[in-house]
Short mmCIF file of C-alpha atoms in Angstrom, two decimals:
data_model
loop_
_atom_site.label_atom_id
_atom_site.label_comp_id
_atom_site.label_asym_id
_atom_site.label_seq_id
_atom_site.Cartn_x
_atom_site.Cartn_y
_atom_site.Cartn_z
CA UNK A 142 28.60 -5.00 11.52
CA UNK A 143 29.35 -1.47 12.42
CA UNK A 144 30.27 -0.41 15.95
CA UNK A 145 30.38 2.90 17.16
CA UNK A 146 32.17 4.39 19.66
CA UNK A 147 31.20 7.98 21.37
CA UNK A 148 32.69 11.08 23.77
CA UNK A 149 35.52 10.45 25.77
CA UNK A 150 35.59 6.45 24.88
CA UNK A 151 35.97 7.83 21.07
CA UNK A 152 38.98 9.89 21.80
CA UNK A 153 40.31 7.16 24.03
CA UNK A 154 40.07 4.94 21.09
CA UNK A 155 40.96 7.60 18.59
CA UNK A 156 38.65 6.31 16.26
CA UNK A 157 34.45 7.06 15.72
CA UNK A 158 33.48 3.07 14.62
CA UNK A 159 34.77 -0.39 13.93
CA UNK A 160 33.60 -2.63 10.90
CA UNK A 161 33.58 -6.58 12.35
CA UNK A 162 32.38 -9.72 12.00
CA UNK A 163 32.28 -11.10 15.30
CA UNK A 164 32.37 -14.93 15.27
CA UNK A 165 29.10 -17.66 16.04
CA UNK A 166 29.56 -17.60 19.61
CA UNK A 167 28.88 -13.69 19.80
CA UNK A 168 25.17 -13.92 20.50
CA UNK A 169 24.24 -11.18 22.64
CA UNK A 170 25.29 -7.69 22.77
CA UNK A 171 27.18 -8.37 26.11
CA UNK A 172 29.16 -11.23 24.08
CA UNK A 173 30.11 -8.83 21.10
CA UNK A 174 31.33 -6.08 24.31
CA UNK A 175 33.60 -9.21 25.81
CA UNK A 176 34.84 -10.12 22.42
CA UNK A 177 35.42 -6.65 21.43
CA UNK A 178 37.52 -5.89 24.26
CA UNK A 179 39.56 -9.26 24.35
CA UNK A 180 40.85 -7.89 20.77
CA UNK A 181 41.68 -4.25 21.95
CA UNK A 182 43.45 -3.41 25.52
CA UNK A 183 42.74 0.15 25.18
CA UNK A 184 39.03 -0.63 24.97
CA UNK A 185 39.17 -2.95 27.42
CA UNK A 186 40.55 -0.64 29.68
CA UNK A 187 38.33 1.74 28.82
CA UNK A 188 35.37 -0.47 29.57
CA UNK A 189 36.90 -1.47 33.15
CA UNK A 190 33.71 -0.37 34.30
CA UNK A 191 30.69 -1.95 32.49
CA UNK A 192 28.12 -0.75 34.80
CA UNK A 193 28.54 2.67 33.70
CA UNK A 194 28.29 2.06 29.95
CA UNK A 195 24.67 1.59 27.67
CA UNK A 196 24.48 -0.28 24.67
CA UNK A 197 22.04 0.35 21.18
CA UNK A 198 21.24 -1.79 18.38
CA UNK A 199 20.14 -0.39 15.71
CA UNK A 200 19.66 2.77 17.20
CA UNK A 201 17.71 1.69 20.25
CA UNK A 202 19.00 1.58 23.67
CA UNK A 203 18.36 -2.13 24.38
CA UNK A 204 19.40 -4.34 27.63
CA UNK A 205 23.13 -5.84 27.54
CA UNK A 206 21.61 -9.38 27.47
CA UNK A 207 19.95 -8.32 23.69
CA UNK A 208 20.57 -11.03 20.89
CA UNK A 209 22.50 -9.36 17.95
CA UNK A 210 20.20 -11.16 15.77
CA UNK A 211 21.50 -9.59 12.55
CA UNK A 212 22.15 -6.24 14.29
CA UNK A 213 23.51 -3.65 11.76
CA UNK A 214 24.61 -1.08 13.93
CA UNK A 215 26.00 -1.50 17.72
CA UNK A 216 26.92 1.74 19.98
CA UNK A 217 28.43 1.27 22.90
CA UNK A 218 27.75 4.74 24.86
CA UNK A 219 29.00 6.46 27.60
CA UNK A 220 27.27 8.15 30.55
CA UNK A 221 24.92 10.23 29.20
CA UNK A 222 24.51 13.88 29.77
CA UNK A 223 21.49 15.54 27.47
CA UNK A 224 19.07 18.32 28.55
CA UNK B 236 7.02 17.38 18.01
CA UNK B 237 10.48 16.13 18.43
CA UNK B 238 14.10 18.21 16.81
CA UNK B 239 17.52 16.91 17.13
CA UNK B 240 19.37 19.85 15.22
CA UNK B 241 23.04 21.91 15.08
CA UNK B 242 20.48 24.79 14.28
CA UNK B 243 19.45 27.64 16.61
CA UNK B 244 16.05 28.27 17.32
CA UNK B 245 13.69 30.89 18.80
CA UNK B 246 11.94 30.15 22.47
CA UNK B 247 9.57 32.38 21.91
CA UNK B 248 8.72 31.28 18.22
CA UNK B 249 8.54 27.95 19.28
CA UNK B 250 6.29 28.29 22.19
CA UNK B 251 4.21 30.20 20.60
CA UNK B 252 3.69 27.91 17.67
CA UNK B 253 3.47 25.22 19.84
CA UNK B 254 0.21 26.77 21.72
CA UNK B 255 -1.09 27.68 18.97
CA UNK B 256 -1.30 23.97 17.93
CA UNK B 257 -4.95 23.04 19.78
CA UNK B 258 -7.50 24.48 21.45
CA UNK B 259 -8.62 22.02 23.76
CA UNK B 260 -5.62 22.61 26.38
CA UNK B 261 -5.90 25.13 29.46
CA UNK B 262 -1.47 24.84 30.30
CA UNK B 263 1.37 24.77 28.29
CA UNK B 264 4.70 24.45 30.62
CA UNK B 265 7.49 25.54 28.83
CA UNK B 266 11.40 24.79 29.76
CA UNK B 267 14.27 26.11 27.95
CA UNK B 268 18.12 25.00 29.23
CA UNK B 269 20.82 27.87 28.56
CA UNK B 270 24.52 27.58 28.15
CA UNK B 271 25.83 29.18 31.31
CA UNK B 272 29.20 30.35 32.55
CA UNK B 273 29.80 30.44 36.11
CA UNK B 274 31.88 33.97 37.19
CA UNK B 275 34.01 31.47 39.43
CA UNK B 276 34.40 28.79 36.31
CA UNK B 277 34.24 30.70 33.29
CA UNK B 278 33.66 28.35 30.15
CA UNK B 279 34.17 29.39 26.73
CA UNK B 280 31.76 27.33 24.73
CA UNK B 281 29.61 23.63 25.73
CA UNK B 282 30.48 21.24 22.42
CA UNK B 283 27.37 18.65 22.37
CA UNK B 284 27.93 15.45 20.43
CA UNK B 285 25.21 13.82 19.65
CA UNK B 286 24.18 10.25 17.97
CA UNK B 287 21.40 11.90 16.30
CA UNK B 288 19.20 8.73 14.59
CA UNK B 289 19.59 7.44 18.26
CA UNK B 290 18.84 10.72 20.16
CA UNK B 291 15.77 10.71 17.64
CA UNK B 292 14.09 7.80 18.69
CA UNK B 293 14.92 7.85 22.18
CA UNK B 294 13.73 11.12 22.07
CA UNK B 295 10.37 9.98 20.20
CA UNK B 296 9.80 7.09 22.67
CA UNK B 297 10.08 9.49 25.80
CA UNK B 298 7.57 11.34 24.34
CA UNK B 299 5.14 9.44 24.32
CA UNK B 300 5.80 7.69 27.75
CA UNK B 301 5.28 11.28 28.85
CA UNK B 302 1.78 12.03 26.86
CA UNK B 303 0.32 8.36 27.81
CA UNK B 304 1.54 8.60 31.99
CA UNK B 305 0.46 12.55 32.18
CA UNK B 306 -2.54 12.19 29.92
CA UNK B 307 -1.56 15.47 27.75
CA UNK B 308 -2.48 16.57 24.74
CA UNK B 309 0.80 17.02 23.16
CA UNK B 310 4.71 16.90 24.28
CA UNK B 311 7.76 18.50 21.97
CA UNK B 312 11.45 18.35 22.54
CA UNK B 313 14.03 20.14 20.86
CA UNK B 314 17.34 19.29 21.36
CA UNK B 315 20.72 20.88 19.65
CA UNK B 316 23.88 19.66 19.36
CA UNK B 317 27.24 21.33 17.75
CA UNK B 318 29.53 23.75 19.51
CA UNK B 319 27.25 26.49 22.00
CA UNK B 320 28.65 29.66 23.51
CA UNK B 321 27.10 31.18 26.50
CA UNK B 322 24.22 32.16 26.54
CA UNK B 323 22.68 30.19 23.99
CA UNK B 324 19.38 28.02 24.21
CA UNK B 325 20.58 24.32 23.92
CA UNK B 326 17.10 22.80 24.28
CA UNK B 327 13.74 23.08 25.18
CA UNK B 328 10.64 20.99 26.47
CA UNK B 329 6.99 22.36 26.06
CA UNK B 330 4.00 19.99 27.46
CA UNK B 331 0.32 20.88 26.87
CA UNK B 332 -2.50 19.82 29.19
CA UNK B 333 -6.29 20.50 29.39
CA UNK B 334 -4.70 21.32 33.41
CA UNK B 335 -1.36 22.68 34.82
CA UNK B 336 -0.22 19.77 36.68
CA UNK B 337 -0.10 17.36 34.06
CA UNK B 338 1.43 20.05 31.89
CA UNK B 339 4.03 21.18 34.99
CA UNK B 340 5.04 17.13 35.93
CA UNK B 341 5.26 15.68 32.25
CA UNK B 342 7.52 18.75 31.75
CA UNK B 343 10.20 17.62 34.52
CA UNK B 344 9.24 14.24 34.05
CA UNK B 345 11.11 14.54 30.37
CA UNK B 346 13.69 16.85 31.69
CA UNK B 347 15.07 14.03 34.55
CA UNK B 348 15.01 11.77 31.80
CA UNK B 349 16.78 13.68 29.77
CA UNK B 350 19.52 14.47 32.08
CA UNK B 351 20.24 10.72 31.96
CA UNK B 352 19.11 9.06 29.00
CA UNK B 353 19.06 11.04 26.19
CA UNK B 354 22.53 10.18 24.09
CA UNK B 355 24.19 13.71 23.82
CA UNK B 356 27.69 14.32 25.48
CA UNK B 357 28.53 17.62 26.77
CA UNK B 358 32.41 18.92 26.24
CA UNK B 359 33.38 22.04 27.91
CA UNK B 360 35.99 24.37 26.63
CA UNK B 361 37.98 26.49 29.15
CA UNK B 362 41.34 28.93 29.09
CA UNK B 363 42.71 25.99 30.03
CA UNK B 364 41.66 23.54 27.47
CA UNK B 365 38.37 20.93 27.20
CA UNK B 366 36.72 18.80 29.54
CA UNK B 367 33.62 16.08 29.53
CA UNK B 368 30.66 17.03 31.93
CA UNK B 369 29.85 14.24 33.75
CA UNK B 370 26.25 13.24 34.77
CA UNK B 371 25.36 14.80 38.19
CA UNK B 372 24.44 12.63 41.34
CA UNK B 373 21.70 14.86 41.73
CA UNK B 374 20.28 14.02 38.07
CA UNK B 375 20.79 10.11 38.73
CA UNK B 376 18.30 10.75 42.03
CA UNK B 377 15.84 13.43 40.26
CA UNK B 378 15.40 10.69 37.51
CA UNK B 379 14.93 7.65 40.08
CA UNK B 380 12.19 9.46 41.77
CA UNK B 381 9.63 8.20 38.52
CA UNK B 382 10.54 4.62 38.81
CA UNK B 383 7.54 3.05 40.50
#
């Protein structure tokens, strides 16, 4: 599974995506965000604020409580600021 | 109509086109959003990075939220992304309506939400070197006031 990373949580990370394979207990998209940032403390601390951050699968924003269900693609985006 | 593109494009053109697309609509409300440089915080260029399959679909589903809640007759958005200097157009919004207040709130209804939702990150470059926008209070309350 791909995650992608965006903006000012990109260059934080210095890097664009991540290729994983989260393990069985990762079912929702919230439980791939914990897991992700119990492997990376720069992430983590990046993330010290959930509330502020959205989540996609597959290229839709979806809800943080989303299964993964064979996701291909997971973004984890940043406040927004279009238009 | 929906454009996520690096590409400049002509208001004018586009508008025009746009109208020209039925003949059963009485108002077309038309919003363009410019890259501007304040005198008292000069910027040298907006960078916009974009997830583009993701702005697409967003983009697409806003859309028609917008045509089935205002009842119009059509809705396009074109949105760019890529490195801007003042001056330049950086998106636009164009509603048609068989009347003018469909066509005038389906307009700012898609422009609050795009202030907020749409996935496109704005980086400005200064003298001094580059900074992330971040979304306005002010946006956060102009979107809220459709939730009902």
């Amino acid at each position: 599974m791909k995650v992608l990373y965006f903006a000012w949580l990109r260059e934080r990370l210095n890097r664009a995506s991540d290729e994983v394979s989260p393990p069985e207990e990762v079912k929702t998209l919230a439980d791939l965000v914990s897991w992700l940032r119990s492997r990376d403390e720069a992430l983590d601390y990046a993330m010290a604020d959930p509330s502020i951050f959205k989540l996609s699968r597959d290229a839709r924003i979806v809800p943080w409580d989303t299964p993964l269900d064979g996701a291909q693609t997971v973004a984890i985006l940043p406040p927004m600021t279009g238009g | 109509m929906i454009r996520v593109t690096a590409n400049s494009f002509d208001a004018g053109a586009e508008a025009n086109r746009f109208a020209a697309s039925h003949t059963d609509v009485g108002a077309m409300v038309t919003f363009t959003g410019l890259v501007r440089s304040l005198p008292d915080d000069p910027i040298l260029a907006l960078v916009l990075e974009c997830y583009e399959e993701l702005a697409t679909n967003e983009l697409a589903a806003l859309r028609e939220q917008a045509i089935s809640r205002f009842g119009l007759t059509d809705a396009a958005i074109i949105h760019r992304h890529g490195r801007l200097v003042p001056g330049e157009t950086i998106m636009m919004v164009m509603t048609l309506a068989p009347h003018r207040q469909a066509a005038f709130e389906g307009a700012q209804f898609l422009m609050d939400y795009l202030k907020t939702d749409a996935p496109f990150w704005k980086q400005e470059e200064t003298a001094t070197g580059a900074r992330w926008v971040v979304t306005m209070p002010k946006d956060k309350d102009a979107r809220s006031r459709w939730i009902s």
